[in-house]
Each structure stands twice: as C-alpha cells, then as structure tokens.
Coordinates of C-alpha atoms and ligand atoms in Angstrom, one line a residue:
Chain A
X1213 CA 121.6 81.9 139.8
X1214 CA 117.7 81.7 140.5
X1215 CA 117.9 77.7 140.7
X1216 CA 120.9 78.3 143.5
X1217 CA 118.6 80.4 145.4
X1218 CA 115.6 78.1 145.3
X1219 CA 117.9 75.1 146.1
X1220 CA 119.7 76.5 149.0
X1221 CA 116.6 77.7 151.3
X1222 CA 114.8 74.1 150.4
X1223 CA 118.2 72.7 151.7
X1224 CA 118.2 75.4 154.8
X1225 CA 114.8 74.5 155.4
X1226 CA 115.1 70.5 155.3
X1227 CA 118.2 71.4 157.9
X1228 CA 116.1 73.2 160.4
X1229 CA 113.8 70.7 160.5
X1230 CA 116.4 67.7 160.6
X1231 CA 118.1 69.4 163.6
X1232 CA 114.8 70.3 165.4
X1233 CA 114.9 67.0 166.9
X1234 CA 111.3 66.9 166.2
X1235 CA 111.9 63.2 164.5
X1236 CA 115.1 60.6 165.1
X1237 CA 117.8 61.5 164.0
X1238 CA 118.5 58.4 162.0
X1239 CA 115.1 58.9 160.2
X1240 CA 115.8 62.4 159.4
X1241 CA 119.8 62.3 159.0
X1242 CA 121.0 65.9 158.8
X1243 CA 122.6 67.6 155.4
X1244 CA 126.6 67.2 157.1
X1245 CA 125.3 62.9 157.3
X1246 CA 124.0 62.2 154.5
X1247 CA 127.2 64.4 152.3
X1248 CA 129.6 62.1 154.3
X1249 CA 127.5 59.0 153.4
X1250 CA 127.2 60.8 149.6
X1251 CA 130.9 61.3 149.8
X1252 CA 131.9 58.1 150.7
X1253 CA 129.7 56.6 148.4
X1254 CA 131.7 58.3 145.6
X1255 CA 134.9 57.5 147.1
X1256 CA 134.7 53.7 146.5
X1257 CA 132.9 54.6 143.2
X1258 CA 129.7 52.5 144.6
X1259 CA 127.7 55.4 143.7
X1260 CA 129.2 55.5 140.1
X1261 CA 128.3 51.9 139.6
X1262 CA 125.2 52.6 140.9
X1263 CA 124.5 55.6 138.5
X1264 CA 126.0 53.5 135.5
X1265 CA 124.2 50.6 135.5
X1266 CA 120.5 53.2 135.6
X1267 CA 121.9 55.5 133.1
X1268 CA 122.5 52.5 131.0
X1269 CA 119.1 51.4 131.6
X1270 CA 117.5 54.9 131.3
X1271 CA 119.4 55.2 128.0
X1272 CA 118.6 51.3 126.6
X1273 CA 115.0 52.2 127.2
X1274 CA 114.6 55.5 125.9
X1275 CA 116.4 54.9 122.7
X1276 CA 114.3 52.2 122.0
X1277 CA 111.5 54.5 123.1
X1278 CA 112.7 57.5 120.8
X1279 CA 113.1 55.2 118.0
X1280 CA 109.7 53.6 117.8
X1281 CA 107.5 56.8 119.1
X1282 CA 109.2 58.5 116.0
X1283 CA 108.8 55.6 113.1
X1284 CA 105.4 55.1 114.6
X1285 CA 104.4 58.9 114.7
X1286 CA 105.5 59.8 111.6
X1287 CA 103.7 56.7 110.2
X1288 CA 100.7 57.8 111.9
X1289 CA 100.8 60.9 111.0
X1290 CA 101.5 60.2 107.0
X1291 CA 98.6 57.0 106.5
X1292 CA 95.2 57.1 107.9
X1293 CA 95.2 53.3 108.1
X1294 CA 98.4 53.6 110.2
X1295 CA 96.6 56.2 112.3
X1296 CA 93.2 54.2 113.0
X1297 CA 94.9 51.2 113.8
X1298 CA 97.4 52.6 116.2
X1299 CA 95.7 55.0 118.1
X1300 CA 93.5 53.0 119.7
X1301 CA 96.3 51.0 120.9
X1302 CA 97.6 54.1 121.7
X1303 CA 95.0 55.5 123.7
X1304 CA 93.9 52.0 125.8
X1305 CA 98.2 51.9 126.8
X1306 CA 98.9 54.9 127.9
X1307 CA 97.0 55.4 131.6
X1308 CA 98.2 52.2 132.4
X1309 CA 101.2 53.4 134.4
X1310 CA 104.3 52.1 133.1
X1311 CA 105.5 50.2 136.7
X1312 CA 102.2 47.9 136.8
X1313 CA 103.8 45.9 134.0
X1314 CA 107.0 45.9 136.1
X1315 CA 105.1 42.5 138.3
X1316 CA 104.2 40.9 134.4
X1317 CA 107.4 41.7 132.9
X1318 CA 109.3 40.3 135.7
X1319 CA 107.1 36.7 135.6
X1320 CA 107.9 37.0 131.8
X1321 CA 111.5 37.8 131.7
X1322 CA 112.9 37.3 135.0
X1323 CA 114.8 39.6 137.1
X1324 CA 117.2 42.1 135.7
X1325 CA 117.7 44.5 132.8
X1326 CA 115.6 43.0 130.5
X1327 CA 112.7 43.6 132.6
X1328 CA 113.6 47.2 133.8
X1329 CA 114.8 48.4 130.1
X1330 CA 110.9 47.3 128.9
X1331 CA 109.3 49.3 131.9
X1332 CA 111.3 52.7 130.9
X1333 CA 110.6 51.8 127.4
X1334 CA 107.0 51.8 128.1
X1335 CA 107.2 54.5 129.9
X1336 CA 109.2 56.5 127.2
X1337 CA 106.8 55.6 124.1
X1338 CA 103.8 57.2 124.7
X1339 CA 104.9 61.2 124.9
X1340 CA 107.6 60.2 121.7
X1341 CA 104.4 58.4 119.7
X1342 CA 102.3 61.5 120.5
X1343 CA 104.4 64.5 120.3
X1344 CA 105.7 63.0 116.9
X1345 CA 102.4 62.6 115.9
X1346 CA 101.1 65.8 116.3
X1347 CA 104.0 67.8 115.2
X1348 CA 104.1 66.4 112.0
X1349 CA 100.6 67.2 111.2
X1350 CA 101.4 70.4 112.5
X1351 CA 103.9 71.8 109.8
X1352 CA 103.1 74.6 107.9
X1353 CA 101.1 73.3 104.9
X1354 CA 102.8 77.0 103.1
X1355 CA 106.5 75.2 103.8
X1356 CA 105.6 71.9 102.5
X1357 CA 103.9 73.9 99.4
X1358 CA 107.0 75.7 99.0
X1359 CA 109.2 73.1 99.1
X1360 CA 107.5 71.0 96.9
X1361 CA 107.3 73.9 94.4
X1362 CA 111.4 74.0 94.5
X1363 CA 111.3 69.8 93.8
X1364 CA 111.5 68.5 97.1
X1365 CA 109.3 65.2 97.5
X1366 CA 109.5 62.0 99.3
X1367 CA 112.8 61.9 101.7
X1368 CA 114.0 65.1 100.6
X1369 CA 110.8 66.2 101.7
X1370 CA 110.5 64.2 105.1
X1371 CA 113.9 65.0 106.5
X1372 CA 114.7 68.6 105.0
X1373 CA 111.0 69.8 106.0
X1374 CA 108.6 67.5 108.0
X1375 CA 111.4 66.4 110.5
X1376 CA 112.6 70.2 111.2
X1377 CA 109.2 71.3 110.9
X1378 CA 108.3 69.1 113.9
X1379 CA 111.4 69.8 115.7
X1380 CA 109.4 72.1 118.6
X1381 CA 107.3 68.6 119.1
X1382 CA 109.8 66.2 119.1
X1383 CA 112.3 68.6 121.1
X1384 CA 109.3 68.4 123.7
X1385 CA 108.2 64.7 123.3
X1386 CA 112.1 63.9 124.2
X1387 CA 112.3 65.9 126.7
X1388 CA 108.8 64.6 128.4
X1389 CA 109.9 60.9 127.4
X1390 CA 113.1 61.4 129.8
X1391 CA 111.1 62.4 132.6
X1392 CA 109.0 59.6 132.5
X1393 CA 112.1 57.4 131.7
X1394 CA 113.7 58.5 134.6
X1395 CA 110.6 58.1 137.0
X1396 CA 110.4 54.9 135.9
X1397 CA 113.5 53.1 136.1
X1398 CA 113.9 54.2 140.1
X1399 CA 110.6 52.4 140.4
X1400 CA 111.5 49.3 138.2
X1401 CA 114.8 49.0 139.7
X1402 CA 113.5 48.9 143.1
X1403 CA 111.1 46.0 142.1
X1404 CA 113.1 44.4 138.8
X1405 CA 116.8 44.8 139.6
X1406 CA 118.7 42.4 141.3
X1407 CA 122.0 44.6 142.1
X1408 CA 123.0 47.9 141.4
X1409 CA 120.9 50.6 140.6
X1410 CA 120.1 53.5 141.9
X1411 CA 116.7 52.7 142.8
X1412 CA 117.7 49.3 144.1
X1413 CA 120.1 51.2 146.6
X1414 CA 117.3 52.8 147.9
X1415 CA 114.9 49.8 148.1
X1416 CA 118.2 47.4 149.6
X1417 CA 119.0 50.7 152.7
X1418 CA 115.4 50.4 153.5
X1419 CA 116.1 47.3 154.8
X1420 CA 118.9 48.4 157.1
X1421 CA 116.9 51.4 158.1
X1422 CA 120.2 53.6 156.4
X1423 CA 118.1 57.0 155.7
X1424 CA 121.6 58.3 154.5
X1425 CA 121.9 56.2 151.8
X1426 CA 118.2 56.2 151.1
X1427 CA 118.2 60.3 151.3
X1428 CA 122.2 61.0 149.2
X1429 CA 120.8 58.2 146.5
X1430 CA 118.2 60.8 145.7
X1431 CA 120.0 63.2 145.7
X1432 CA 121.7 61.7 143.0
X1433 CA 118.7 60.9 141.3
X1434 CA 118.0 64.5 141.7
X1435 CA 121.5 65.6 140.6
X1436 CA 121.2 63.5 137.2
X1437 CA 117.5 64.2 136.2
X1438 CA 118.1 68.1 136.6
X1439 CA 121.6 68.0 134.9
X1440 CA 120.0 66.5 131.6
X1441 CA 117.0 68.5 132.2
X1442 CA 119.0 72.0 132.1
X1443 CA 122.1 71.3 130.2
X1444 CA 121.0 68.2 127.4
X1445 CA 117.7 70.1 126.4
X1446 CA 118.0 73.1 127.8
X1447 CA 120.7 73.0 125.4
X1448 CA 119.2 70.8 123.1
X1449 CA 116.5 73.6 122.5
X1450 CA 118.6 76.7 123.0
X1451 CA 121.1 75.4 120.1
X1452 CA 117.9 74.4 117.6
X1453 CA 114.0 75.7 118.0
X1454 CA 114.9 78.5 120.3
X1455 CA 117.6 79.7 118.0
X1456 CA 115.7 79.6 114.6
X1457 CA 112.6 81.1 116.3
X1458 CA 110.1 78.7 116.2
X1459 CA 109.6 78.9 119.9
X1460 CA 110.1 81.9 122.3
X1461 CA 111.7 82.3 125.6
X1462 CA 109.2 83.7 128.1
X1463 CA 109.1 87.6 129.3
X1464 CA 110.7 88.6 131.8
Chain B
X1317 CA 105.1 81.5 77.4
X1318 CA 101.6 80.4 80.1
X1319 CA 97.9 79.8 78.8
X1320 CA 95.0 79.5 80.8
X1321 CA 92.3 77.9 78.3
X1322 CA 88.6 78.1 79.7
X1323 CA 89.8 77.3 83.3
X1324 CA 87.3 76.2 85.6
X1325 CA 87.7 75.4 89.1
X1326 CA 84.9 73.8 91.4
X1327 CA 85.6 73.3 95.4
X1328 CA 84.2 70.3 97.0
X1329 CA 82.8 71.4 100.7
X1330 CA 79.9 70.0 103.2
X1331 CA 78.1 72.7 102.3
X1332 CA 78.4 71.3 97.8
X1333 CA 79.6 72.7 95.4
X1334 CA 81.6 76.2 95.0
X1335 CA 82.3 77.7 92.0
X1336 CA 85.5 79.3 92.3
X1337 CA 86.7 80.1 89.0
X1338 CA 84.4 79.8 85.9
X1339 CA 85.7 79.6 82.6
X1340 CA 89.0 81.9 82.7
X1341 CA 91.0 81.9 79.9
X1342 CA 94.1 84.3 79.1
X1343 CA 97.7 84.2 78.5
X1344 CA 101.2 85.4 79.2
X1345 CA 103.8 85.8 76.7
X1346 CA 107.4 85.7 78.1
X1347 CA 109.1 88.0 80.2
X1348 CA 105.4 89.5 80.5
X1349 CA 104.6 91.0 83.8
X1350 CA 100.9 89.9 84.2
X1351 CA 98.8 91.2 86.9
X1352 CA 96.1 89.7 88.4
X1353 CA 93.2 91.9 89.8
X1354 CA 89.8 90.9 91.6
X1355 CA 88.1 91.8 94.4
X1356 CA 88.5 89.6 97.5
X1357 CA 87.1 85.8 97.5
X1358 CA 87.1 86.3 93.3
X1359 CA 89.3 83.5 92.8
X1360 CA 93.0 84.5 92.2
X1361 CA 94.9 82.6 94.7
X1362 CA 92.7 79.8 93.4
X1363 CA 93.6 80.5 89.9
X1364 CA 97.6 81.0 90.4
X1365 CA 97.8 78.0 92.6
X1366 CA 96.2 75.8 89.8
X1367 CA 98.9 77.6 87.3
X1368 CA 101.5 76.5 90.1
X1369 CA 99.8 72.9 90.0
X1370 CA 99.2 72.2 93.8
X1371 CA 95.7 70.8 92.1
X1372 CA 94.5 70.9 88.7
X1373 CA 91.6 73.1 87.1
X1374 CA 87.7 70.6 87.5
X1375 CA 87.5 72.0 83.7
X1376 CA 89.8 73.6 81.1
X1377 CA 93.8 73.5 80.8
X1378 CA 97.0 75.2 81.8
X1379 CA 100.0 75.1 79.4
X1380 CA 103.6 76.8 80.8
X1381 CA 105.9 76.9 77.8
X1382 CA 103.6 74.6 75.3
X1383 CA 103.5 72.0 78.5
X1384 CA 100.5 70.8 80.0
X1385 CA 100.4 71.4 83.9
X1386 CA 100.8 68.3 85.8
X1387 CA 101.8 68.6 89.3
X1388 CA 104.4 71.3 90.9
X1389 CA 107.4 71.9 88.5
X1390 CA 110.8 73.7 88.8
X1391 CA 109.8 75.7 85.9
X1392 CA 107.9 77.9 88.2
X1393 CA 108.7 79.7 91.2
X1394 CA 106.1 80.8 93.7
X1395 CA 106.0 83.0 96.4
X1396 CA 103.1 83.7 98.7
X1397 CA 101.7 86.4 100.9
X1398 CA 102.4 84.9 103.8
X1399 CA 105.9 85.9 105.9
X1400 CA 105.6 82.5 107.5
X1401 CA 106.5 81.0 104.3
X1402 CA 110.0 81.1 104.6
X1403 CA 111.9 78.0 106.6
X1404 CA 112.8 78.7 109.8
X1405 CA 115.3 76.6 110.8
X1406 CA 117.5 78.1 108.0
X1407 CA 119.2 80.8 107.1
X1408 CA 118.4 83.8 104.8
X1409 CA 120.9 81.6 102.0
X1410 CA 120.2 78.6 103.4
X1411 CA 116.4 79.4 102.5
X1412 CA 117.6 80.8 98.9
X1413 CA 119.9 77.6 98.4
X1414 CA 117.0 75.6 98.9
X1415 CA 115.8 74.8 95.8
X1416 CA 119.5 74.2 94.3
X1417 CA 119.9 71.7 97.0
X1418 CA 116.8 69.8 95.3
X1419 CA 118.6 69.9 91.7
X1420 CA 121.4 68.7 93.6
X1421 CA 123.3 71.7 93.0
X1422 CA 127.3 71.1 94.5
X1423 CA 127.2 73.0 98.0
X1424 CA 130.1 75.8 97.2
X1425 CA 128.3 76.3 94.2
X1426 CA 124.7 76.7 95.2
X1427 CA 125.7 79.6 98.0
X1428 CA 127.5 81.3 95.3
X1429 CA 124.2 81.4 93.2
X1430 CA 122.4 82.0 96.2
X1431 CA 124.3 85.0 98.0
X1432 CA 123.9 86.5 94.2
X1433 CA 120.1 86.5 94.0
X1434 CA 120.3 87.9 98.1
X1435 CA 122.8 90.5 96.2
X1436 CA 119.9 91.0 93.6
X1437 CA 117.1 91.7 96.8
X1438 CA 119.4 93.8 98.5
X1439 CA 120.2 91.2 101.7
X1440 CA 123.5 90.1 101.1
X1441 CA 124.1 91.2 104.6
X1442 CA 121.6 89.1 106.0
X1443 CA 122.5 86.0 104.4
X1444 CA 123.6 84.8 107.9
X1445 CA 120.4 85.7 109.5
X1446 CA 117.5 83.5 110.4
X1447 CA 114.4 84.6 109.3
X1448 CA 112.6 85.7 112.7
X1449 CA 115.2 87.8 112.5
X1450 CA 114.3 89.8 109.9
X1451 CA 111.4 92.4 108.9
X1452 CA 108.3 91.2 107.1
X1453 CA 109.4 93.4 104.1
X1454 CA 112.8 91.2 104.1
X1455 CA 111.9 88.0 104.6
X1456 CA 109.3 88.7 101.4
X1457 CA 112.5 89.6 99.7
X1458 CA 114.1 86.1 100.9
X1459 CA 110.9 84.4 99.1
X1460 CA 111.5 86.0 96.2
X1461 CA 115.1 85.8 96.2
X1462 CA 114.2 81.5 97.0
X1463 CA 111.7 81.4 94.2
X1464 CA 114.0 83.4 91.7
X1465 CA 117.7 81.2 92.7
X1466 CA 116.6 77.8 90.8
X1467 CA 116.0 79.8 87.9
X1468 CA 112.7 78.8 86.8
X1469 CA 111.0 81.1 83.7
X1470 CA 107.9 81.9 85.7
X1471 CA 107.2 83.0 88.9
X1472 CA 104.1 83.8 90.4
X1473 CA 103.4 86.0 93.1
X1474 CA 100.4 86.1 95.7
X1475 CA 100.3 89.1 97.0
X1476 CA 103.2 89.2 98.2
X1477 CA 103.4 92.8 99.8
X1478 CA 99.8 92.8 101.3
X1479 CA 100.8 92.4 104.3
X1480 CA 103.6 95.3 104.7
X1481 CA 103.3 98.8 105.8
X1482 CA 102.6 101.5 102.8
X1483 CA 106.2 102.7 102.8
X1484 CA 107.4 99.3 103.0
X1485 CA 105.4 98.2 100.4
X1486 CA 106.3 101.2 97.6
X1487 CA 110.0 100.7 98.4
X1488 CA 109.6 96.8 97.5
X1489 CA 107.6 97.8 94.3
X1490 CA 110.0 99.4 93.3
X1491 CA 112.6 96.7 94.0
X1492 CA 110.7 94.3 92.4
X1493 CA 110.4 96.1 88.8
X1494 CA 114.3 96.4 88.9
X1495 CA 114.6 92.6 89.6
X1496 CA 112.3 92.0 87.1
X1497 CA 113.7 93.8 84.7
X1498 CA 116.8 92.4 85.8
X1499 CA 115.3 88.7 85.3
X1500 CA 113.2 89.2 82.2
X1501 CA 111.3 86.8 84.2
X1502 CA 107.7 86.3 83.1
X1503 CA 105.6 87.2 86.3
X1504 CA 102.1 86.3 87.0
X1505 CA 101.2 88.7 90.2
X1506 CA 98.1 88.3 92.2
X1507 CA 96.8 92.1 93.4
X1508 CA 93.7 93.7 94.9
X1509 CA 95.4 96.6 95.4
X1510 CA 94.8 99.0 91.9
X1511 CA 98.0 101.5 92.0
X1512 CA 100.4 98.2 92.6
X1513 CA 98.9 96.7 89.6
X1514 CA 99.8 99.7 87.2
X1515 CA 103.2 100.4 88.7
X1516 CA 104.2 96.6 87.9
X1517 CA 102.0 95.4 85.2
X1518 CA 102.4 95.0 81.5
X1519 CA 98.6 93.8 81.1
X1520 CA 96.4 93.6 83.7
X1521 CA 93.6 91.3 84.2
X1522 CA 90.2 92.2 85.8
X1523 CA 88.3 89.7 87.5
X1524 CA 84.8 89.7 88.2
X1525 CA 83.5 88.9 92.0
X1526 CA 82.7 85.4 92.7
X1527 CA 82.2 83.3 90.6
X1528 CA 85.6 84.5 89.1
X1529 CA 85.3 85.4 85.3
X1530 CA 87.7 87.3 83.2
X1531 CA 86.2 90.9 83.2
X1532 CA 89.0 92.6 81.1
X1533 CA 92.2 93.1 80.3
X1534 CA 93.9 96.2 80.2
X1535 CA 97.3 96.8 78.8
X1536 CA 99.6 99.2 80.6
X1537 CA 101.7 100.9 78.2
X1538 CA 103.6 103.5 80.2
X1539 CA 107.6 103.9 79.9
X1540 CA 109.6 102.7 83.5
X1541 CA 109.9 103.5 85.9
X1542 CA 106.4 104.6 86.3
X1543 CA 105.5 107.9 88.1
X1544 CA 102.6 107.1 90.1
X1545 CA 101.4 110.9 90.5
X1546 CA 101.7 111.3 86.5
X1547 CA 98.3 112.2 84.5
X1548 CA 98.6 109.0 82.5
X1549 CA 99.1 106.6 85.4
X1550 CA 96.0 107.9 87.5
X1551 CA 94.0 107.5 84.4
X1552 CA 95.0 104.1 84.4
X1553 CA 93.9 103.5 87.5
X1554 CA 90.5 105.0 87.0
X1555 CA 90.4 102.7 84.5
X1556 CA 91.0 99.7 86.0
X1557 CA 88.9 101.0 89.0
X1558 CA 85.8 101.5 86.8
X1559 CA 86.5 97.7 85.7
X1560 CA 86.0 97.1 89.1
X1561 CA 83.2 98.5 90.3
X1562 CA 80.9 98.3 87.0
X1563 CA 77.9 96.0 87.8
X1564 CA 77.7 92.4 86.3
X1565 CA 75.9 92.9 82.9
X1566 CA 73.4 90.3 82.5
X1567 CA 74.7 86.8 80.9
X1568 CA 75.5 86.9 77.1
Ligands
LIG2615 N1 89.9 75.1 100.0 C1 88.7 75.7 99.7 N2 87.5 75.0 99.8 C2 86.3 75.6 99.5 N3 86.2 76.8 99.0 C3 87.3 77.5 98.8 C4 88.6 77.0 99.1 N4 89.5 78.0 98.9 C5 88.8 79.0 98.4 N5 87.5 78.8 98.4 C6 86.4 79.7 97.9 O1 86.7 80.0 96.6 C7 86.6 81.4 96.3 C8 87.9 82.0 95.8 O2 88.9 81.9 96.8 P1 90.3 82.5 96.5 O3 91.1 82.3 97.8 O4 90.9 82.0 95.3 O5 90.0 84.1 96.4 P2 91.0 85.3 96.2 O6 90.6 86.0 95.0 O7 92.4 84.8 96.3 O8 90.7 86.2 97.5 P3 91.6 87.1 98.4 O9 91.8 88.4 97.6 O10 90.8 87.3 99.6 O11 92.9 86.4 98.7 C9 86.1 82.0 97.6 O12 84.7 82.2 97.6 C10 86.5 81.0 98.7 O13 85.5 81.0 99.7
LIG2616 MG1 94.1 85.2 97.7

C-alpha cells in the first residue's frame, strides 16, 4: 500500500517532466513509450531471455558467494588461526569494488559468464564472510551452555544452535550479499557479456541512442531487485527471525 | 548423591589472581533440596557451575553419584537466571524436547515426554508457543521443564526466579516444591534471597562474602508445604539472617 503510493507520484513526477518538453523527447521517452517498448519486449520474450541469462548469473554468483562467506565465517569465527589469517585478506579485498576486477577477469577468462559470475561472486562474499562471522560469535554463550549441558557438542551443536543462533546475521548478510550481487552483475554484464543480459541490453541501446529500451530494462532491473527484496527475504525473515522473536518489527 | 571436597576456585584476570571460592566443601544426599545462600559476588554461581562442569575447581573435587566431575554431563540439569536462556527459534516443547533429541530420543516419543514435564510446569497450553511469547515467570518454567525432561538426578538452579515480580515469584515457589516433590529430584539451588531459601530448602548453606567459604549449614526441618507467616519459619529466617550478617571471625 505505502510502496504503491511512493511509486506512483515518482512515476507522476518522472511524467511531468518527460512531457514538459524541457529535454528531447527520445532522451526522455515518456511512461506510455517506454511500457510499449517494455511490452513488446516481453511479447517476443527478449526481455525473458534477457532476465534469464542475469538471474542465472546473479544466482551462479551468489551461491558460490553464500557458500564460501559461510564455510569461511564460521571457520573464522571457530579458530583463531583461521581468523588471523583471513581477515586481513578480508579487510585489504573488500573496498576494492567488485567491477574493477571486471577489466582483469575479462584479460584472464575472456568474455562471458565466467567472467561476470566471478564479479558477482566477489561482490557477494564479503557481507556473507562478515555477517557470518560476527553472528556466530554473537550467540548467546547461556544457549551454547545450555545446550551443552543437555549433550549437544560438535555438529549437533553447530547446526541445532550456532547456525540458528546466527540466523538474524546470516538472514542479513544474504540479504546485503543480493544487493551487491545484483549491482554488480548490471555493471559486469555491460563490460563482460557478450549477448544477453540485462545490463548488456542497456550498454548495446546506448549505441542506438534507444532510451526506451535503456529506461524499461531498468525497470526490470528495478522490478526483480525489489521483488526478491520484499517477497524472498521479506519473507525469508518474516517466516524465521521475525517469527521466533529474535528481531523486531519497528513501531509504528 | 553430590560432594564438594575442599573446592577451590581461582579466576585468571589482567588485574591477577581472584579468589572466588576458597576451600568449600559439603554434600548433597539424594532427592535433597540443597540451597545455596551468600551475599552477592560470594561465589555461588561460580560454585554451581563448577558442580555443572562448564570448568573445573583450581583445587579440590566434585563427585555426582561417586563420579568425578569431568566436563558437562546428562546427569545434571541446569537452569539459570537468565529468561534469555531458553532457544528461541523453538518452541515451548521444542525447547523441552531438546535434550531428548541429543540422546537421540525417537521424535513421537520425545514430544510425549516433553508435553508431560510442560504438563508437570503447568504450560501444556503453550507448548506451541515460542518463547518471546511468553512471561518471564513461564519461560523460567520452560527451563525447568527442559532441564527436568532428559531425566538427569540433579539439577541445579541459579536463581532462577530473581528476576520475576514478588507474586510471580511465590506462585513459582510454590510450583517448584510440588515438582520437586514430584521428581524426588536432588536440587542444588543458588539464593540470596533468605525467605526463598527456607520455603524450598532441606539444608541450607551459608556462604561467607568474598572470598566464598562455607559459613554454616542449617537444616530446615519444617513439615510442607511451609507457611511462611508461621512462628517456626520466621525463626528460621532470623537464623539464617544472623548467619549472614555476623562479622568474619578472625582465621582459625
Ligand atoms: N569470569 C570471571 N573472571 C574473573 N572473576 C570472576 C569471574 N566470574 C566471577 N568472578 C568473580 O568471582 C567472584 C564470585 O562471583 P560469582 O558470580 O560466583 O558470585 P555470586 O555469588 O554468584 O554473585 P551473585 O549473587 O551476584 O550472582 C566475584 O567477586 C566475581 O567478581
Ligand atoms: Mg550468581
């Protein structure tokens, strides 16, 4: 309801301004262009294949991501050896943004997915290493007393305790790593990918000048990024960490 | 059956050496309801956690039913003061079942046992509920309904009701005595509180401010359930008081 509201006067807004005829019209292609263009875009399923081939890249890339920033957090978190010798790493990788590597990855692996999947991977890691990280040295020292006073140790311990224990980090780290997945493969797309993509669509229209295309590709980029924003962890959290209390929903 | 045999416990800091608990020694027989009684910073959470072997005395031994103390054990259930001590990203049974689940209890049986001891704490209606859910006074119940399901032969308490409201905490007194005597449990029960230690307490043991020493021990022999505003009770607690507050006699 409030997300409507908000969305609709940006929308009214951008209109006014599109039919002010303050700037060209195909620069600044008005709301009834660019929904034809979006339409007929999904029509011929161009846009699908377009989506597709990013999700799939977005996905490749993050589950690699998720996998590591876990194994690696947890490690950390469990071995001060594991600890010193990562986070160093750790801390000299991260403010290098993810889409300078694109250029190195590219001379390395050529083109194509290979290339893109290792930018969103790199940009996925970091919040998944971190987030990891710190929730598991964040749990309760009472429930891993507790537990360990009813028996539990080693893997019972890790995955009945430490892993839901952390769940308000990892929940989080996820959800931050997406973002940053997402960012990334529109900007490694436009540089890495050779076809398809929804980034490359946009990079490919510049060249034709086609603001339509350039403007109902972000949309879409915008449509996807909010759906699994809201619904996947919105959801996500709702159905785990916001259920059994361990975060709160802000007052009204 | 539990001994404590000259028991003492010194804590490393950056400051040196603290004596937390110098040379204790007393025991429990079974199904003894043992209480615990020192002023604050005198060393009884100290000295039930070394009984409940989360680290072991610098000096001394602890023997639970003629067995030397090594590590946690399911022979001993715990329960501490803290609310936060419950898990929760499970339910009231699926906290109580907990324990089972680490024996490897089957599933249908283990919520059978486990919706019995809720029975036995008066929750069986919340056995659905998560614990944010519930009042501080009920989720202490969980705990002890957790600690109790496993059936170990001790369990020891930390003051367990210090945290609730007065009312609160006479209405799980009394709950307690009935599952106790329901249990034939032997109870070790950590208490600054003078009243609460001669409403539960077979024997109670006074401990001398820091460093912790064994003051006295004073057995409570009134018939139960125990009428707080009787002559005999009050006495006892002048008793215990004056145990208390008398000044350190010089070292014998
Ligand atoms: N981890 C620790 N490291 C260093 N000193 C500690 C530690 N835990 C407790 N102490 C010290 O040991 C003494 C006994 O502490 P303990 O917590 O056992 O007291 P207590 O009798 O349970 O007090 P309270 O009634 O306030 O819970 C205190 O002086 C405390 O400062
Ligand atoms: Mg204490």
């Amino acid at each position: 309801m409030k997300a409507a509201v908000s969305i609709t006067l940006s929308l009214i807004l951008y209109e006014a301004v599109a039919r002010s005829g303050w700037f060209a019209q195909a620069l600044v292609p008005t709301l009834p262009t660019i929904a034809r263009t979006l339409w007929a875009m999904l029509a011929d399923g161009t846009m699908a294949r377009h989506a597709a081939n990013t999700l799939w890249r977005v996905f490749a890339g993050l589950a690699l991501a998720a996998v590591t920033g876990l194994v690696l957090g947890f490690l950390m978190a469990r071995y001060r050896p594991v600890e010193r010798f990562f986070m160093p790493l750790v801390s000299a990788l991260m403010p290098i943004p993810s889409l300078a590597w694109a250029p190195v990855f590219i001379l390395w692996f050529g083109l194509g997915n290979t290339a893109t999947v290792l930018v969103v991977f790199y940009a996925a890691s970091f919040p998944m290493v971190i987030n990891t990280w710190t929730g598991a040295r964040a749990v309760n020292p009472l429930w891993l007393r507790a537990a360990g006073a009813m028996g539990a140790s080693g893997a019972s311990m890790f995955w009945k305790v430490v892993v839901p224990g952390a769940s308000p980090f990892i929940i989080t780290g996820l959800r931050l790593a997406f973002q940053r997945a997402w960012i990334a493969v529109v900007g490694a797309e436009m540089l890495a990918a050779s076809d398809f993509g929804l980034g490359w669509v946009i990079f490919d229209a510049k060249e034709f000048l086609n603001a339509d295309i350039m403007l109902a590709s972000l949309a879409v980029i915008g449509a996807i990024g909010y759906a699994f924003e809201r619904l996947v962890f919105g959801s996500l959290e709702r159905g785990t960490v916001l259920r059994w209390g361990m975060v709160r929903t802000a007052k009204a | 059956m539990i001994e404590v045999k000259n028991v003492t416990l010194e804590y490393g800091t950056s400051e040196g050496k603290v004596l937390a608990v110098d040379n204790a020694s007393f025991s429990a027989k079974e199904s003894e309801f043992l209480c615990l009684v020192g002023p604050s910073g005198c060393g009884k959470t100290t000295l039930l956690n070394m009984i409940a072997g989360f680290f072991p005395p610098t000096q001394g031994e602890i023997r639970v039913h003629g067995q030397a103390v090594n590590g946690q054990g399911l022979d001993r259930g715990i329960v501490f003061q803290d609310f936060a001590q419950l898990f929760p990203w499970r339910t009231a049974l699926g906290n109580v079942a907990f324990g089972l689940e680490m024996k490897g209890v089957a599933k249908s049986e283990r919520e059978r046992i486990a919706l019995e001891q809720l029975r036995l704490v008066k929750l069986e209606k919340f056995a659905g509920s998560f614990p944010h859910h519930l009042s501080g006074g009920m989720q202490q119940r969980v705990a002890i309904a957790r600690a109790l399901a496993y059936n170990p032969g001790v369990l020891l308490m930390d003051e367990p009701f210090a945290a609730l409201d007065a009312l609160t905490r006479d209405e799980m007194q009394r709950l307690l005595a009935e599952v106790w005597r329901a249990t034939r449990k032997t109870v070790i029960y950590v208490t600054h509180n003078v009243a609460e230690a001669v409403y539960l307490a077979d024997r109670v043991i006074v401990m001398t401010p820091h460093p912790g020493r064994i003051r006295a021990e004073v057995p409570v022999r009134l018939p139960r359930p125990r009428d707080p505003l009787s002559v005999e009770f009050l006495e006892h607690q002048k008793m215990l008081l004056r145990h208390l507050t008398q000044k350190e006699e010089g070292p014998s």
